[in-house]
Amino acid sequence: MSETTPHIPVLLDEVLEGLSPLPDQRLIDGTVGAGGHTEAILRAVAPNGQVLALDADPAALEVAHRRLTAYGDRVRFVNANFAQLAAVARDLDFIPVHGILLDLGLSSMQLNAVERGFSFQSEGPLDMRYDPNGPTTAADLVNNLAQNELADLIYRFGEERRSRAIARALVAARPVHTTRQLGEVVTRAVGGRRGDRLHPATRTFQALRIAVNDELEVLRRALPAATSILAPGGRLAVISFHSLEDRIVKEFFRQESRDCICPPDRPICTCGHRATLHIITPKPITATSTEAAFNPRARSAKLRVAEYMER
Ligand SMILES: C[S@@+](CC[C@H](N)C(=O)[O-])C[C@H]1O[C@@H](n2cnc3c(N)ncnc32)[C@H](O)[C@@H]1O
């Protein structure tokens, strides 16, 4: 995978402040990518603290591994989906942990690796899997879904108002094999650039990537799993890049910070739910204008942090 375009970690200072790692603590980075956040955490937990670093993409793990060799066995790498984070940590006897980071989505390395098929700027295969052994590629979806299923997918996961026209154009253009072909078909269907600065195919690409990697469902499963292995006072930090992800994190934090989640019209509590999280960031943290100018990826980043409560 291309290393000429290194991934710049977003909201690095804010993540460190949110996780507040201390010397000798144990943390998990569920999305190690190029290892930028992991390295900062390893420094903060020196001399003996450890990080368990996961990524679904073996190519990302290789890059991170090379970057972090100096930290020796203070960092362990596992090729796994973060939906399995609690099971992996238990298997390695790496529990409880003082912090967990999820920096969602894809890295600049993946975006720029033409052969991974994440970008409409270049001629790559229509793939978009983080895990190259994953069951479904973007080409499978584009070429096999019924037109209305494709339209629904683009609408739900891309929040794309023109989803019906796009799905119609894609079905007419089948078979669609490359990212550039997909980008061109979508651009023709929605008619060139819009006023909102986004490339016309941005939302369709986001939708396909989310569907290929089952991103929203994986996040829904990972949040309670992560909470289950935090030590009291341990922190969970999640960086999201679009509103669908951020809403899931916000609602999970809100629900888990309440003692009762009965419907408001119920006169007495019957749910027995007990709060396990204290929300550290009532509003998501976003990038400063300096960071956003320097790293365009940071412009849409939202960081939310919650702390596991001692009961
Ligand atoms: C935004 S990058 C992380 C960048 C990293 N924080 C850094 O500083 O370099 C997201 C990474 O998460 C990985 N990823 C996405 N979804 C995943 C999942 N469900 N399980 C494990 N890794 C995932 C991607 O392969 C990618 O390498």
Tab-separated table of C-alpha atoms and ligand atoms in Angstrom:
chain	number	residue	atom	x	y	z
A	1	MET	CA	0.000	0.000	0.000
A	2	SER	CA	1.260	3.502	-0.797
A	3	GLU	CA	3.301	5.088	1.950
A	4	THR	CA	4.167	8.160	-0.085
A	5	THR	CA	0.992	9.770	1.220
A	6	PRO	CA	1.179	9.162	4.950
A	7	HIS	CA	-1.976	9.270	6.993
A	8	ILE	CA	-2.046	12.260	9.357
A	9	PRO	CA	-3.840	11.394	12.611
A	10	VAL	CA	-6.793	13.723	13.224
A	11	LEU	CA	-7.549	15.492	16.516
A	12	LEU	CA	-4.381	14.006	18.028
A	13	ASP	CA	-4.095	16.357	21.032
A	14	GLU	CA	-7.818	16.121	21.648
A	15	VAL	CA	-7.737	12.299	21.572
A	16	LEU	CA	-4.896	12.270	24.099
A	17	GLU	CA	-6.726	14.700	26.326
A	18	GLY	CA	-9.921	12.666	26.010
A	19	LEU	CA	-8.316	9.299	26.741
A	20	SER	CA	-5.960	10.777	29.373
A	21	PRO	CA	-3.532	7.820	29.223
A	22	LEU	CA	-1.129	7.540	32.176
A	23	PRO	CA	2.219	5.771	32.514
A	24	ASP	CA	1.953	1.966	32.536
A	25	GLN	CA	-1.698	1.823	31.533
A	26	ARG	CA	-3.137	-0.531	28.935
A	27	LEU	CA	-5.185	0.768	25.983
A	28	ILE	CA	-6.692	-0.507	22.743
A	29	ASP	CA	-6.542	1.211	19.371
A	30	GLY	CA	-9.283	-0.529	17.367
A	31	THR	CA	-8.274	1.210	14.116
A	32	VAL	CA	-4.487	1.427	14.079
A	33	GLY	CA	-4.196	2.563	10.421
A	34	ALA	CA	-0.726	4.083	10.006
A	35	GLY	CA	-0.238	4.044	13.769
A	36	GLY	CA	-0.207	7.798	14.441
A	37	HIS	CA	-2.618	7.725	17.380
A	38	THR	CA	-1.118	4.468	18.652
A	39	GLU	CA	2.359	5.985	18.723
A	40	ALA	CA	1.184	9.005	20.712
A	41	ILE	CA	-0.567	6.696	23.187
A	42	LEU	CA	2.523	4.471	23.500
A	43	ARG	CA	4.575	7.532	24.425
A	44	ALA	CA	1.995	8.616	26.986
A	45	VAL	CA	1.907	5.200	28.699
A	46	ALA	CA	5.714	4.765	28.783
A	47	PRO	CA	7.717	3.171	30.276
A	48	ASN	CA	5.673	-0.042	30.608
A	49	GLY	CA	2.192	0.692	29.288
A	50	GLN	CA	0.865	-1.360	26.376
A	51	VAL	CA	-1.357	-0.894	23.359
A	52	LEU	CA	-3.340	-3.596	21.612
A	53	ALA	CA	-3.614	-2.418	18.007
A	54	LEU	CA	-6.300	-3.823	15.719
A	55	ASP	CA	-7.089	-3.268	12.069
A	56	ALA	CA	-9.267	-5.156	9.619
A	57	ASP	CA	-6.744	-4.361	6.894
A	58	PRO	CA	-3.521	-6.411	6.984
A	59	ALA	CA	-1.765	-3.830	4.789
A	60	ALA	CA	-2.419	-1.115	7.396
A	61	LEU	CA	-1.072	-3.390	10.130
A	62	GLU	CA	2.158	-3.865	8.166
A	63	VAL	CA	2.639	-0.112	7.856
A	64	ALA	CA	1.911	0.423	11.560
A	65	HIS	CA	4.137	-2.473	12.529
A	66	ARG	CA	7.095	-1.011	10.644
A	67	ARG	CA	6.492	2.419	12.148
A	68	LEU	CA	6.252	1.140	15.705
A	69	THR	CA	9.040	-1.475	15.880
A	70	ALA	CA	10.947	0.720	18.355
A	71	TYR	CA	8.205	0.095	20.924
A	72	GLY	CA	8.901	-3.648	20.958
A	73	ASP	CA	6.399	-5.782	22.829
A	74	ARG	CA	4.652	-2.748	24.308
A	75	VAL	CA	2.472	-2.889	21.191
A	76	ARG	CA	0.658	-5.962	19.918
A	77	PHE	CA	-0.924	-6.122	16.476
A	78	VAL	CA	-3.986	-8.157	15.615
A	79	ASN	CA	-5.677	-8.376	12.234
A	80	ALA	CA	-9.290	-8.235	13.373
A	81	ASN	CA	-12.489	-6.315	12.997
A	82	PHE	CA	-13.078	-4.044	15.982
A	83	ALA	CA	-16.500	-5.650	16.364
A	84	GLN	CA	-14.445	-8.508	17.868
A	85	LEU	CA	-12.414	-6.220	20.103
A	86	ALA	CA	-13.666	-7.570	23.428
A	87	ALA	CA	-13.130	-11.207	22.403
A	88	VAL	CA	-9.619	-10.464	21.104
A	89	ALA	CA	-8.717	-8.600	24.310
A	90	ARG	CA	-10.058	-11.435	26.475
A	91	ASP	CA	-8.167	-14.070	24.449
A	92	LEU	CA	-4.932	-12.139	24.969
A	93	ASP	CA	-5.685	-11.523	28.627
A	94	PHE	CA	-5.590	-7.813	27.815
A	95	ILE	CA	-8.436	-6.775	30.140
A	96	PRO	CA	-9.570	-4.529	31.653
A	97	VAL	CA	-8.292	-1.558	29.662
A	98	HIS	CA	-7.963	2.122	30.530
A	99	GLY	CA	-8.931	3.422	27.150
A	100	ILE	CA	-10.188	2.481	23.729
A	101	LEU	CA	-9.935	4.507	20.542
A	102	LEU	CA	-11.984	4.013	17.389
A	103	ASP	CA	-10.980	6.340	14.537
A	104	LEU	CA	-13.598	5.297	12.035
A	105	GLY	CA	-13.604	4.929	8.279
A	106	LEU	CA	-10.682	4.709	5.933
A	107	SER	CA	-7.148	6.061	5.994
A	108	SER	CA	-5.472	8.291	3.416
A	109	MET	CA	-3.280	5.294	2.562
A	110	GLN	CA	-6.330	3.254	1.598
A	111	LEU	CA	-7.924	6.160	-0.263
A	112	ASN	CA	-4.752	6.664	-2.274
A	113	ALA	CA	-4.096	2.990	-2.987
A	114	VAL	CA	-5.727	2.757	-6.431
A	115	GLU	CA	-6.015	-1.041	-6.250
A	116	ARG	CA	-8.278	-0.829	-3.175
A	117	GLY	CA	-10.989	0.933	-5.167
A	118	PHE	CA	-11.993	3.613	-2.631
A	119	SER	CA	-11.478	6.669	-4.828
A	120	PHE	CA	-13.324	7.971	-7.861
A	121	GLN	CA	-10.266	10.049	-8.819
A	122	SER	CA	-8.451	7.051	-10.262
A	123	GLU	CA	-9.065	3.904	-12.287
A	124	GLY	CA	-9.224	1.117	-9.693
A	125	PRO	CA	-11.254	-2.066	-9.301
A	126	LEU	CA	-14.600	-1.540	-7.589
A	127	ASP	CA	-13.618	-3.137	-4.288
A	128	MET	CA	-13.773	-0.924	-1.114
A	129	ARG	CA	-13.225	-3.713	1.423
A	130	TYR	CA	-11.090	-2.882	4.469
A	131	ASP	CA	-10.605	-6.617	4.918
A	132	PRO	CA	-9.463	-8.002	1.540
A	133	ASN	CA	-11.077	-11.334	2.483
A	134	GLY	CA	-14.439	-9.741	3.232
A	135	PRO	CA	-17.395	-11.424	1.491
A	136	THR	CA	-18.732	-8.534	-0.619
A	137	THR	CA	-17.114	-5.981	-2.936
A	138	ALA	CA	-18.636	-2.762	-4.214
A	139	ALA	CA	-18.789	-4.384	-7.680
A	140	ASP	CA	-20.934	-7.196	-6.251
A	141	LEU	CA	-23.436	-4.643	-4.947
A	142	VAL	CA	-23.454	-2.369	-7.987
A	143	ASN	CA	-23.812	-5.234	-10.459
A	144	ASN	CA	-26.160	-7.572	-8.600
A	145	LEU	CA	-28.595	-5.642	-6.408
A	146	ALA	CA	-32.054	-4.938	-7.740
A	147	GLN	CA	-32.405	-1.316	-8.842
A	148	ASN	CA	-34.657	-0.373	-5.915
A	149	GLU	CA	-32.299	-2.055	-3.412
A	150	LEU	CA	-29.377	-0.133	-4.878
A	151	ALA	CA	-31.355	3.109	-4.698
A	152	ASP	CA	-32.309	2.432	-1.050
A	153	LEU	CA	-28.699	1.666	-0.147
A	154	ILE	CA	-27.436	4.901	-1.755
A	155	TYR	CA	-30.192	6.878	-0.042
A	156	ARG	CA	-29.731	5.356	3.434
A	157	PHE	CA	-25.954	5.199	3.647
A	158	GLY	CA	-25.114	8.159	1.395
A	159	GLU	CA	-28.015	10.441	2.361
A	160	GLU	CA	-28.162	11.033	-1.406
A	161	ARG	CA	-31.353	12.718	-2.607
A	162	ARG	CA	-30.766	11.642	-6.217
A	163	SER	CA	-30.424	7.964	-5.288
A	164	ARG	CA	-33.190	6.755	-7.643
A	165	ALA	CA	-31.685	8.454	-10.709
A	166	ILE	CA	-28.228	7.165	-9.773
A	167	ALA	CA	-29.422	3.578	-9.298
A	168	ARG	CA	-31.260	3.708	-12.645
A	169	ALA	CA	-28.107	4.930	-14.398
A	170	LEU	CA	-25.929	2.315	-12.715
A	171	VAL	CA	-28.233	-0.535	-13.662
A	172	ALA	CA	-28.299	0.720	-17.275
A	173	ALA	CA	-24.483	0.893	-17.319
A	174	ARG	CA	-23.876	-2.645	-15.978
A	175	PRO	CA	-21.427	-4.239	-15.731
A	176	VAL	CA	-19.566	-1.499	-13.822
A	177	HIS	CA	-16.055	-2.637	-12.958
A	178	THR	CA	-13.956	0.394	-12.061
A	179	THR	CA	-14.104	3.342	-9.704
A	180	ARG	CA	-13.691	5.842	-12.515
A	181	GLN	CA	-16.531	4.234	-14.483
A	182	LEU	CA	-18.752	4.435	-11.391
A	183	GLY	CA	-17.783	8.073	-10.820
A	184	GLU	CA	-18.594	8.964	-14.433
A	185	VAL	CA	-21.963	7.194	-14.457
A	186	VAL	CA	-22.988	8.936	-11.215
A	187	THR	CA	-21.758	12.318	-12.430
A	188	ARG	CA	-23.776	11.977	-15.655
A	189	ALA	CA	-26.856	10.904	-13.681
A	190	VAL	CA	-26.800	13.878	-11.291
A	191	GLY	CA	-25.443	16.398	-13.766
A	192	GLY	CA	-21.980	17.695	-12.924
A	193	ARG	CA	-20.746	19.429	-9.827
A	194	ARG	CA	-23.191	20.805	-7.320
A	195	GLY	CA	-23.100	23.973	-5.274
A	196	ASP	CA	-22.135	22.060	-2.111
A	197	ARG	CA	-18.452	21.579	-3.106
A	198	LEU	CA	-18.752	17.781	-3.006
A	199	HIS	CA	-17.874	15.755	-6.057
A	200	PRO	CA	-21.196	14.385	-7.416
A	201	ALA	CA	-20.137	10.797	-6.656
A	202	THR	CA	-18.986	11.403	-3.054
A	203	ARG	CA	-22.223	10.289	-1.398
A	204	THR	CA	-22.592	7.214	-3.617
A	205	PHE	CA	-19.034	6.137	-2.811
A	206	GLN	CA	-19.661	6.657	0.910
A	207	ALA	CA	-22.848	4.589	0.692
A	208	LEU	CA	-21.157	1.679	-1.075
A	209	ARG	CA	-18.195	1.701	1.333
A	210	ILE	CA	-20.509	1.658	4.359
A	211	ALA	CA	-22.516	-1.222	2.885
A	212	VAL	CA	-19.482	-3.252	1.762
A	213	ASN	CA	-17.968	-3.092	5.254
A	214	ASP	CA	-21.273	-3.149	7.154
A	215	GLU	CA	-19.888	-0.123	8.966
A	216	LEU	CA	-22.935	1.031	10.917
A	217	GLU	CA	-23.837	-2.412	12.234
A	218	VAL	CA	-20.222	-3.093	13.194
A	219	LEU	CA	-20.116	0.194	15.115
A	220	ARG	CA	-23.405	-0.614	16.888
A	221	ARG	CA	-21.934	-3.928	18.028
A	222	ALA	CA	-18.521	-2.539	18.956
A	223	LEU	CA	-19.685	0.195	21.349
A	224	PRO	CA	-21.216	-2.071	24.038
A	225	ALA	CA	-18.382	-4.582	23.550
A	226	ALA	CA	-15.829	-1.827	24.159
A	227	THR	CA	-17.657	-0.616	27.253
A	228	SER	CA	-17.686	-4.160	28.643
A	229	ILE	CA	-13.887	-4.313	28.906
A	230	LEU	CA	-13.167	-0.828	30.287
A	231	ALA	CA	-11.790	-0.486	33.786
A	232	PRO	CA	-13.739	1.894	36.052
A	233	GLY	CA	-12.629	5.380	35.013
A	234	GLY	CA	-11.541	4.029	31.603
A	235	ARG	CA	-12.360	6.115	28.559
A	236	LEU	CA	-13.892	5.328	25.177
A	237	ALA	CA	-13.068	7.811	22.394
A	238	VAL	CA	-14.697	7.622	18.975
A	239	ILE	CA	-13.882	9.784	15.957
A	240	SER	CA	-16.566	9.728	13.282
A	241	PHE	CA	-16.606	11.324	9.854
A	242	HIS	CA	-20.262	11.526	8.920
A	243	SER	CA	-23.579	12.071	10.628
A	244	LEU	CA	-24.751	8.438	10.395
A	245	GLU	CA	-21.813	7.260	12.505
A	246	ASP	CA	-21.903	10.222	14.852
A	247	ARG	CA	-25.594	9.659	15.577
A	248	ILE	CA	-24.940	6.052	16.609
A	249	VAL	CA	-22.170	7.123	18.998
A	250	LYS	CA	-24.219	10.013	20.401
A	251	GLU	CA	-27.288	7.846	21.028
A	252	PHE	CA	-25.277	5.037	22.585
A	253	PHE	CA	-23.492	7.441	24.947
A	254	ARG	CA	-26.764	9.140	25.843
A	255	GLN	CA	-28.563	5.858	26.547
A	256	GLU	CA	-25.716	4.393	28.587
A	257	SER	CA	-25.402	7.553	30.666
A	258	ARG	CA	-29.016	7.282	31.898
A	259	ASP	CA	-30.324	5.267	34.812
A	260	CYS	CA	-33.696	4.677	33.214
A	261	ILE	CA	-34.505	4.286	29.523
A	262	CYS	CA	-38.246	3.651	29.878
A	263	PRO	CA	-40.498	5.533	27.433
A	264	PRO	CA	-41.288	8.993	28.875
A	265	ASP	CA	-45.006	8.179	29.310
A	266	ARG	CA	-44.309	5.283	31.711
A	267	PRO	CA	-45.239	6.414	35.271
A	268	ILE	CA	-42.662	4.212	37.027
A	269	CYS	CA	-39.404	2.703	35.835
A	270	THR	CA	-39.676	-0.902	34.672
A	271	CYS	CA	-36.500	-1.159	32.579
A	272	GLY	CA	-34.012	-1.578	35.425
A	273	HIS	CA	-31.361	0.040	33.215
A	274	ARG	CA	-28.373	1.481	35.056
A	275	ALA	CA	-26.000	4.126	33.719
A	276	THR	CA	-22.522	2.841	32.960
A	277	LEU	CA	-21.066	5.848	31.160
A	278	HIS	CA	-20.380	9.437	32.051
A	279	ILE	CA	-20.275	11.667	28.975
A	280	ILE	CA	-17.059	13.710	28.851
A	281	THR	CA	-17.940	15.606	25.656
A	282	PRO	CA	-21.561	16.843	25.757
A	283	LYS	CA	-20.835	18.321	22.328
A	284	PRO	CA	-18.498	16.607	19.868
A	285	ILE	CA	-15.006	18.002	19.600
A	286	THR	CA	-14.086	19.217	16.126
A	287	ALA	CA	-10.840	20.302	14.523
A	288	THR	CA	-9.417	23.772	15.022
A	289	SER	CA	-9.268	25.940	11.910
A	290	THR	CA	-5.504	25.425	11.876
A	291	GLU	CA	-5.837	21.636	11.804
A	292	ALA	CA	-8.633	21.767	9.217
A	293	ALA	CA	-6.499	23.963	6.946
A	294	PHE	CA	-3.519	21.643	7.286
A	295	ASN	CA	-5.433	18.346	7.067
A	296	PRO	CA	-8.665	18.438	5.009
A	297	ARG	CA	-9.699	15.006	6.402
A	298	ALA	CA	-10.073	16.642	9.808
A	299	ARG	CA	-12.825	18.982	8.608
A	300	SER	CA	-15.587	16.448	9.064
A	301	ALA	CA	-14.126	14.692	12.128
A	302	LYS	CA	-16.155	14.598	15.349
A	303	LEU	CA	-14.693	13.211	18.554
A	304	ARG	CA	-16.897	11.970	21.388
A	305	VAL	CA	-15.531	10.626	24.663
A	306	ALA	CA	-17.231	8.832	27.549
A	307	GLU	CA	-15.919	7.375	30.797
A	308	TYR	CA	-16.878	4.026	32.296
A	309	MET	CA	-18.303	4.693	35.720
A	310	GLU	CA	-17.271	3.131	38.989
A	311	ARG	CA	-20.413	1.661	40.534
B	1	LIG	C1	-9.020	6.582	9.867
B	1	LIG	S1	-7.996	5.170	9.767
B	1	LIG	C2	-7.137	5.152	11.300
B	1	LIG	C3	-5.919	6.005	11.304
B	1	LIG	C4	-5.089	5.913	12.563
B	1	LIG	N1	-5.800	6.393	13.725
B	1	LIG	C5	-3.751	6.633	12.415
B	1	LIG	O1	-3.438	7.486	13.248
B	1	LIG	O2	-3.036	6.339	11.453
B	1	LIG	C6	-9.146	3.886	10.011
B	1	LIG	C7	-8.557	2.495	9.984
B	1	LIG	O3	-9.539	1.639	10.558
B	1	LIG	C8	-9.616	0.449	9.831
B	1	LIG	N2	-10.969	-0.048	10.020
B	1	LIG	C9	-12.125	0.452	9.543
B	1	LIG	N3	-13.163	-0.264	10.001
B	1	LIG	C10	-12.645	-1.240	10.787
B	1	LIG	C11	-13.213	-2.278	11.549
B	1	LIG	N4	-14.528	-2.482	11.596
B	1	LIG	N5	-12.383	-3.072	12.271
B	1	LIG	C12	-11.037	-2.880	12.248
B	1	LIG	N6	-10.447	-1.916	11.525
B	1	LIG	C13	-11.246	-1.094	10.811
B	1	LIG	C14	-9.276	0.826	8.410
B	1	LIG	O4	-8.755	-0.308	7.738
B	1	LIG	C15	-8.240	1.928	8.616
B	1	LIG	O5	-6.941	1.412	8.597
